[in-house]
Short mmCIF file of C-alpha atoms and ligand atoms in Angstrom, two decimals:
data_model
loop_
_atom_site.label_atom_id
_atom_site.label_comp_id
_atom_site.label_asym_id
_atom_site.label_seq_id
_atom_site.Cartn_x
_atom_site.Cartn_y
_atom_site.Cartn_z
CA UNK A 25 134.74 95.14 188.99
CA UNK A 26 136.97 97.72 187.34
CA UNK A 27 140.62 97.33 188.07
CA UNK A 28 142.34 100.64 189.12
CA UNK A 29 145.93 100.19 187.85
CA UNK A 30 148.33 101.61 190.70
CA UNK A 31 151.17 103.20 189.02
CA UNK A 32 152.87 103.98 192.28
CA UNK A 33 153.02 100.05 192.97
CA UNK A 34 154.40 99.08 189.70
CA UNK A 35 157.14 102.07 189.87
CA UNK A 36 158.01 101.05 193.39
CA UNK A 37 158.67 97.55 192.07
CA UNK A 38 160.83 98.66 189.17
CA UNK A 39 162.85 101.12 191.34
CA UNK A 40 163.61 98.57 193.92
CA UNK A 41 164.75 95.95 191.08
CA UNK A 42 167.08 98.92 189.94
CA UNK A 43 168.84 98.95 193.34
CA UNK A 44 170.80 95.82 192.45
CA UNK A 45 171.98 97.66 189.32
CA UNK A 46 173.08 100.55 191.13
CA UNK A 47 175.08 98.41 193.36
CA UNK A 48 176.56 96.57 190.41
CA UNK A 49 177.76 99.95 189.06
CA UNK A 50 178.99 101.12 192.65
CA UNK A 51 181.21 98.10 192.84
CA UNK A 52 182.79 98.76 189.80
CA UNK A 53 183.44 102.43 191.05
CA UNK A 54 180.66 104.01 189.25
CA UNK A 55 177.87 106.43 190.63
CA UNK A 56 175.39 106.95 188.14
CA UNK A 57 174.58 110.75 187.62
CA UNK A 58 171.84 112.56 186.27
CA UNK A 59 171.83 116.50 185.19
CA UNK A 60 168.44 118.31 185.42
CA UNK A 61 168.18 121.58 183.85
CA UNK A 62 165.35 123.90 184.37
CA UNK A 63 164.90 127.21 182.35
CA UNK A 64 161.37 128.16 183.68
CA UNK A 65 159.50 129.92 186.50
CA UNK A 66 156.40 127.55 186.04
CA UNK A 67 155.37 125.95 189.30
CA UNK A 68 154.71 122.43 187.80
CA UNK A 69 158.16 122.32 186.00
CA UNK A 70 159.88 123.11 189.42
CA UNK A 71 157.83 120.44 191.14
CA UNK A 72 158.70 117.70 188.34
CA UNK A 73 162.29 118.64 188.59
CA UNK A 74 162.42 118.18 192.30
CA UNK A 75 160.27 114.93 192.30
CA UNK A 76 162.86 113.54 189.90
CA UNK A 77 165.90 114.71 191.97
CA UNK A 78 164.27 113.12 195.08
CA UNK A 79 163.79 109.67 193.26
CA UNK A 80 167.41 109.88 192.17
CA UNK A 81 168.66 110.47 195.89
CA UNK A 82 166.61 107.46 197.06
CA UNK A 83 168.23 105.21 194.42
CA UNK A 84 171.69 106.39 194.88
CA UNK A 85 172.02 108.38 191.69
CA UNK A 86 173.82 111.55 192.01
CA UNK A 87 171.89 114.42 190.76
CA UNK A 88 173.36 117.68 189.81
CA UNK A 89 171.01 120.56 188.92
CA UNK A 90 171.39 123.62 186.70
CA UNK A 91 168.86 126.50 186.80
CA UNK A 92 168.86 129.14 184.09
CA UNK A 93 167.11 132.47 183.73
CA UNK A 94 164.08 132.04 181.45
CA UNK A 95 165.18 135.07 179.84
CA UNK A 96 168.41 133.92 178.62
CA UNK A 97 168.72 133.07 174.87
CA UNK A 98 169.07 129.47 173.41
CA UNK A 99 172.88 129.96 173.15
CA UNK A 100 173.31 130.04 177.00
CA UNK A 101 171.44 126.83 177.36
CA UNK A 102 173.31 125.11 174.54
CA UNK A 103 176.55 126.26 176.56
CA UNK A 104 175.11 124.45 179.44
CA UNK A 105 174.45 121.42 177.71
CA UNK A 106 178.03 121.28 176.26
CA UNK A 107 179.44 121.63 179.87
CA UNK A 108 177.34 118.72 181.03
CA UNK A 109 178.10 116.51 177.70
CA UNK A 110 181.86 116.99 178.68
CA UNK A 111 181.31 116.12 182.30
CA UNK A 112 182.29 112.40 182.81
CA UNK A 113 180.22 112.13 186.22
CA UNK A 114 177.06 113.13 184.34
CA UNK A 115 175.49 110.05 182.58
CA UNK A 116 172.19 111.35 181.71
CA UNK A 117 170.92 114.89 180.98
CA UNK A 118 167.13 115.93 181.35
CA UNK A 119 166.14 119.19 180.13
CA UNK A 120 162.69 120.06 181.75
CA UNK A 121 160.18 120.82 179.04
CA UNK A 122 158.39 123.14 178.12
CA UNK A 123 161.18 125.70 177.46
CA UNK A 124 160.57 129.36 177.03
CA UNK A 125 158.82 130.32 173.48
CA UNK A 126 162.07 132.10 172.49
CA UNK A 127 164.23 128.97 172.88
CA UNK A 128 164.78 126.90 170.04
CA UNK A 129 163.61 123.30 171.53
CA UNK A 130 165.03 121.32 168.58
CA UNK A 131 168.39 122.88 168.56
CA UNK A 132 168.42 122.13 172.45
CA UNK A 133 167.35 118.53 172.20
CA UNK A 134 169.82 117.81 169.34
CA UNK A 135 172.65 119.34 171.36
CA UNK A 136 172.32 116.46 174.04
CA UNK A 137 175.00 113.86 173.42
CA UNK A 138 172.72 110.88 172.30
CA UNK A 139 174.15 108.55 174.98
CA UNK A 140 173.39 110.78 177.62
CA UNK A 141 169.64 111.49 176.25
CA UNK A 142 167.73 109.64 178.89
CA UNK A 143 164.58 111.26 177.68
CA UNK A 144 165.05 109.66 174.37
CA UNK A 145 164.07 112.81 172.32
CA UNK A 146 167.22 113.07 170.29
CA UNK A 147 166.53 112.36 166.58
CA UNK A 148 169.29 109.51 166.73
CA UNK A 149 167.39 107.93 169.66
CA UNK A 150 163.77 108.46 168.10
CA UNK A 151 165.18 106.89 164.90
CA UNK A 152 166.40 103.84 166.86
CA UNK A 153 163.06 103.47 168.45
CA UNK A 154 161.35 103.56 165.10
CA UNK A 155 163.73 100.97 163.65
CA UNK A 156 163.04 98.78 166.78
CA UNK A 157 166.42 98.94 167.97
CA UNK A 158 165.75 101.30 170.92
CA UNK A 159 168.79 102.65 173.13
CA UNK A 160 166.49 104.98 175.42
CA UNK A 161 162.74 104.61 175.20
CA UNK A 162 161.14 107.92 176.09
CA UNK A 163 160.16 107.66 179.79
CA UNK A 164 156.29 108.20 179.70
CA UNK A 165 155.49 105.64 176.80
CA UNK A 166 157.86 103.09 178.09
CA UNK A 167 156.28 103.63 181.51
CA UNK A 168 152.74 102.84 179.99
CA UNK A 169 154.05 99.65 178.31
CA UNK A 170 155.53 98.64 181.79
CA UNK A 171 152.26 99.51 183.28
CA UNK A 172 150.28 97.36 180.68
CA UNK A 173 152.47 94.41 181.12
CA UNK A 174 152.10 94.60 184.99
CA UNK A 175 148.43 94.61 184.59
CA UNK A 176 148.56 91.53 182.54
CA UNK A 177 147.27 93.46 179.54
CA UNK A 178 147.91 91.91 176.17
CA UNK A 179 148.89 94.11 173.30
CA UNK A 180 149.51 91.56 170.59
CA UNK A 181 146.66 91.60 168.34
CA UNK A 182 144.66 94.41 170.07
CA UNK A 183 143.23 97.58 168.69
CA UNK A 184 145.00 100.46 170.22
CA UNK A 185 144.01 104.13 169.98
CA UNK A 186 146.61 106.84 171.09
CA UNK A 187 145.00 110.17 171.42
CA UNK A 188 147.84 112.65 170.80
CA UNK A 189 150.74 112.97 168.38
CA UNK A 190 153.45 114.78 170.38
CA UNK A 191 156.92 113.84 169.84
CA UNK A 192 157.48 113.14 173.70
CA UNK A 193 154.25 110.95 174.24
CA UNK A 194 151.76 110.10 171.35
CA UNK A 195 154.31 109.25 168.63
CA UNK A 196 156.86 107.22 170.65
CA UNK A 197 153.72 105.40 172.14
CA UNK A 198 152.40 104.44 168.97
CA UNK A 199 155.72 103.37 167.78
CA UNK A 200 156.07 101.13 170.90
CA UNK A 201 152.62 99.64 170.27
CA UNK A 202 153.46 98.63 166.69
CA UNK A 203 156.84 97.14 167.26
CA UNK A 204 157.21 93.27 166.51
CA UNK A 205 157.97 92.63 169.99
CA UNK A 206 156.74 92.17 173.64
CA UNK A 207 154.30 94.96 174.42
CA UNK A 208 153.77 95.79 170.85
CA UNK A 209 152.06 93.86 167.99
CA UNK A 210 148.85 96.09 168.44
CA UNK A 211 146.82 97.44 165.61
CA UNK A 212 147.52 101.29 166.37
CA UNK A 213 145.31 104.23 165.47
CA UNK A 214 146.90 107.79 166.44
CA UNK A 215 144.33 110.57 166.91
CA UNK A 216 144.66 114.15 167.06
CA UNK A 217 142.93 117.57 167.04
CA UNK A 218 142.11 116.95 163.43
CA UNK A 219 140.44 113.62 164.07
CA UNK A 220 137.06 113.87 162.46
CA UNK A 221 135.13 111.91 165.08
CA UNK A 222 137.39 111.00 168.27
CA UNK A 223 134.73 109.04 169.94
CA UNK A 224 134.03 106.63 166.86
CA UNK A 225 137.79 105.54 167.13
CA UNK A 226 138.19 105.29 170.75
CA UNK A 227 134.58 103.24 171.27
CA UNK A 228 136.45 100.72 168.94
CA UNK A 229 139.66 100.35 170.85
CA UNK A 230 140.57 97.44 173.29
CA UNK A 231 143.15 99.97 174.67
CA UNK A 232 142.70 103.69 174.76
CA UNK A 233 145.70 105.92 175.64
CA UNK A 234 144.91 109.60 176.21
CA UNK A 235 147.59 112.03 175.77
CA UNK A 236 145.75 115.03 174.57
CA UNK A 237 146.42 117.56 177.44
CA UNK A 238 142.63 118.54 177.59
CA UNK A 239 140.57 117.99 180.82
CA UNK A 240 138.45 114.98 180.74
CA UNK A 241 138.25 115.05 176.94
CA UNK A 242 137.26 111.49 176.87
CA UNK A 243 134.09 110.22 178.91
CA UNK A 244 132.37 106.86 179.31
CA UNK A 245 130.25 107.30 176.31
CA UNK A 246 133.42 107.18 174.36
CA UNK A 247 134.90 104.00 175.97
CA UNK A 248 133.92 100.49 174.78
CA UNK A 249 132.73 97.93 177.10
CA UNK A 250 135.87 95.98 178.66
CA UNK A 251 138.74 98.28 177.31
CA UNK A 252 141.68 99.30 179.11
CA UNK A 253 142.22 103.02 179.65
CA UNK A 254 145.50 104.55 180.13
CA UNK A 255 145.06 108.40 181.18
CA UNK A 256 148.41 110.45 180.61
CA UNK A 257 146.80 113.80 181.01
CA UNK A 258 147.76 116.28 183.85
CA UNK A 259 145.52 119.38 183.90
CA UNK A 260 145.15 121.84 186.43
CA UNK A 261 141.54 122.97 186.70
CA UNK A 262 140.05 125.71 188.97
CA UNK A 263 138.92 124.16 192.14
CA UNK A 264 137.62 125.00 195.81
CA UNK A 265 140.79 123.70 197.28
CA UNK A 266 143.82 125.26 199.13
CA UNK A 267 145.69 125.60 196.16
CA UNK A 268 142.88 127.00 194.00
CA UNK A 269 143.23 124.10 191.65
CA UNK A 270 143.02 120.33 191.27
CA UNK A 271 144.61 118.06 188.61
CA UNK A 272 142.37 116.02 186.36
CA UNK A 273 143.23 113.70 183.75
CA UNK A 274 142.12 113.77 179.80
CA UNK A 275 139.60 110.98 180.83
CA UNK A 276 136.65 111.58 182.82
CA UNK A 277 137.31 108.83 185.42
CA UNK A 278 134.17 107.92 186.91
CA UNK A 279 132.11 107.60 183.97
CA UNK A 280 135.06 105.86 182.03
CA UNK A 281 135.43 103.47 184.99
CA UNK A 282 131.91 102.04 184.32
CA UNK A 283 133.00 100.92 180.92
CA UNK A 284 136.50 99.94 181.45
CA UNK A 285 137.96 96.70 182.79
CA UNK A 286 141.05 98.61 183.74
CA UNK A 287 141.95 102.14 184.17
CA UNK A 288 144.59 104.21 185.43
CA UNK A 289 143.86 107.28 188.18
CA UNK A 290 145.18 110.71 187.92
CA UNK A 291 147.49 111.16 189.82
CA UNK A 292 148.92 107.88 190.73
CA UNK A 293 149.01 106.19 187.44
CA UNK A 294 151.24 107.11 184.37
CA UNK A 295 153.27 109.81 186.37
CA UNK A 296 155.10 107.72 188.82
CA UNK A 297 156.04 105.32 185.81
CA UNK A 298 157.62 108.28 183.94
CA UNK A 299 160.04 108.87 187.02
CA UNK A 300 160.77 105.19 187.29
CA UNK A 301 161.66 104.76 183.66
CA UNK A 302 163.80 107.96 183.76
CA UNK A 303 165.78 106.23 186.71
CA UNK A 304 166.08 103.16 184.43
CA UNK A 305 167.21 105.07 181.45
CA UNK A 306 169.72 106.83 183.60
CA UNK A 307 171.18 103.64 184.99
CA UNK A 308 171.14 102.21 181.33
CA UNK A 309 173.17 105.27 180.18
CA UNK A 310 175.82 104.79 183.14
CA UNK A 311 176.20 101.03 182.19
CA UNK A 312 176.57 102.00 178.52
CA UNK A 313 178.91 104.90 179.02
CA UNK A 314 181.00 103.30 181.80
CA UNK A 315 180.88 99.67 180.01
CA UNK A 316 179.70 98.10 183.20
CA UNK A 317 177.21 95.44 182.27
CA UNK A 318 173.91 95.50 184.67
CA UNK A 319 170.69 93.18 184.61
CA UNK A 320 168.02 95.80 183.93
CA UNK A 321 164.63 94.87 185.01
N1 NAP B 401 151.92 111.67 183.56
C1 NAP B 401 153.14 112.05 182.98
O1 NAP B 401 154.26 111.68 183.31
C2 NAP B 401 153.21 112.88 181.83
C3 NAP B 401 154.24 112.97 180.88
C4 NAP B 401 154.13 113.91 179.88
C5 NAP B 401 152.93 114.44 179.41
N2 NAP B 401 151.79 114.48 180.30
C6 NAP B 401 150.65 115.05 180.00
O2 NAP B 401 149.99 114.55 179.04
C7 NAP B 401 149.36 115.41 178.10
C8 NAP B 401 149.76 115.52 176.75
O3 NAP B 401 151.17 115.83 176.90
P1 NAP B 401 151.96 116.18 175.46
O4 NAP B 401 153.26 116.81 175.89
O5 NAP B 401 151.81 115.13 174.73
O6 NAP B 401 150.97 117.21 174.93
P2 NAP B 401 150.94 118.31 173.55
O7 NAP B 401 152.41 118.32 172.93
O8 NAP B 401 150.23 119.37 173.71
O9 NAP B 401 150.21 117.30 172.49
C9 NAP B 401 148.88 117.00 172.67
C10 NAP B 401 148.31 116.19 171.48
O10 NAP B 401 147.01 115.92 171.83
C11 NAP B 401 146.28 116.41 170.68
N3 NAP B 401 144.97 117.00 171.08
C12 NAP B 401 144.60 118.09 171.76
N4 NAP B 401 143.43 118.16 171.78
C13 NAP B 401 142.72 117.27 171.34
C14 NAP B 401 141.42 117.05 171.08
N5 NAP B 401 140.45 117.85 171.50
N6 NAP B 401 141.07 115.88 170.42
C15 NAP B 401 141.99 115.10 169.81
N7 NAP B 401 143.38 115.33 170.12
C16 NAP B 401 143.74 116.39 170.47
C17 NAP B 401 147.18 117.33 169.92
O11 NAP B 401 146.68 117.42 168.38
P3 NAP B 401 147.53 118.36 167.43
O12 NAP B 401 148.87 117.64 167.07
O13 NAP B 401 146.65 118.25 166.45
O14 NAP B 401 147.62 119.65 168.05
C18 NAP B 401 148.41 116.88 170.19
O15 NAP B 401 148.88 115.93 169.30
C19 NAP B 401 149.46 116.71 179.03
O16 NAP B 401 148.25 116.73 179.85
C20 NAP B 401 150.87 116.48 179.80
O17 NAP B 401 150.78 117.29 181.02
C21 NAP B 401 151.87 113.63 181.55
#
């Protein structure tokens, strides 16, 4: 019987454990604050930001929101970030990606004060992660690491294949898996669009993490018997539904399920974990900046 790993359940557990951290901060006179910045008309980005703000409100994190016209130049966004960097009520800053094509993503991510960089994308935080001294682990890979632990999936000594090498998912995921630490110690292969034979790599893996952004790229024929499959992909495909589309992952769920020992669904797998780990990083950021120790879950 294949286990369907329930991301909502694991995320709920982490969020309820974070409540006592927020109480500790509150009793020291600190309300953790997250700033979300949206510079896009994209409906999915708007939805992601409102989900993150709702989750903050439920946990007692104050959220402030800035919306910028997507036609504005990079400089306008940099000025907004400077204001948030200087605001003592803001402990974490999240700039919703993707940004418009004309905006210099790199300049934007580098402008965020590293101790407020709750996405963990600033080069200083990326470097700390690689060095095994992470301050803020990027939310999606961290969420996946927690999901594997919650499902009692041992990573040590296992062969893991990460499909995708983006700075926000694939690379930090692979970095976490190779760390000499709990949730790491896996022998890790990173695949991408130039990988000669993707199926040959994924079939050999004990753990497959699919983050390609390509609908149902990986089917059951590409999964080895008894593997654990984590599907990061969120892809809109045309469908005869009210909205005119449906969400599918990077994995063809039904065929992969026949081979896997455990698999995450889309939605309800990795997505809720990304939000839970954003809340985690925001609480951690408040604890660091205000020098109030908390027992993070
Ligand atoms: N659930 C969540 O919370 C969450 C969070 C973040 C992202 N996501 C989803 O995860 C997916 C990946 O996101 P991302 O930001 O990492 O995407 P991205 O920046 O577009 O990167 C995609 C990566 O996949 C590789 N790739 C694309 N097509 C491939 C193929 N046919 N075979 C092998 N590799 C292929 C690309 O290779 P090259 O480098 O060679 O181009 C690239 O490295 C998206 O669907 C995104 O919506 C979900």
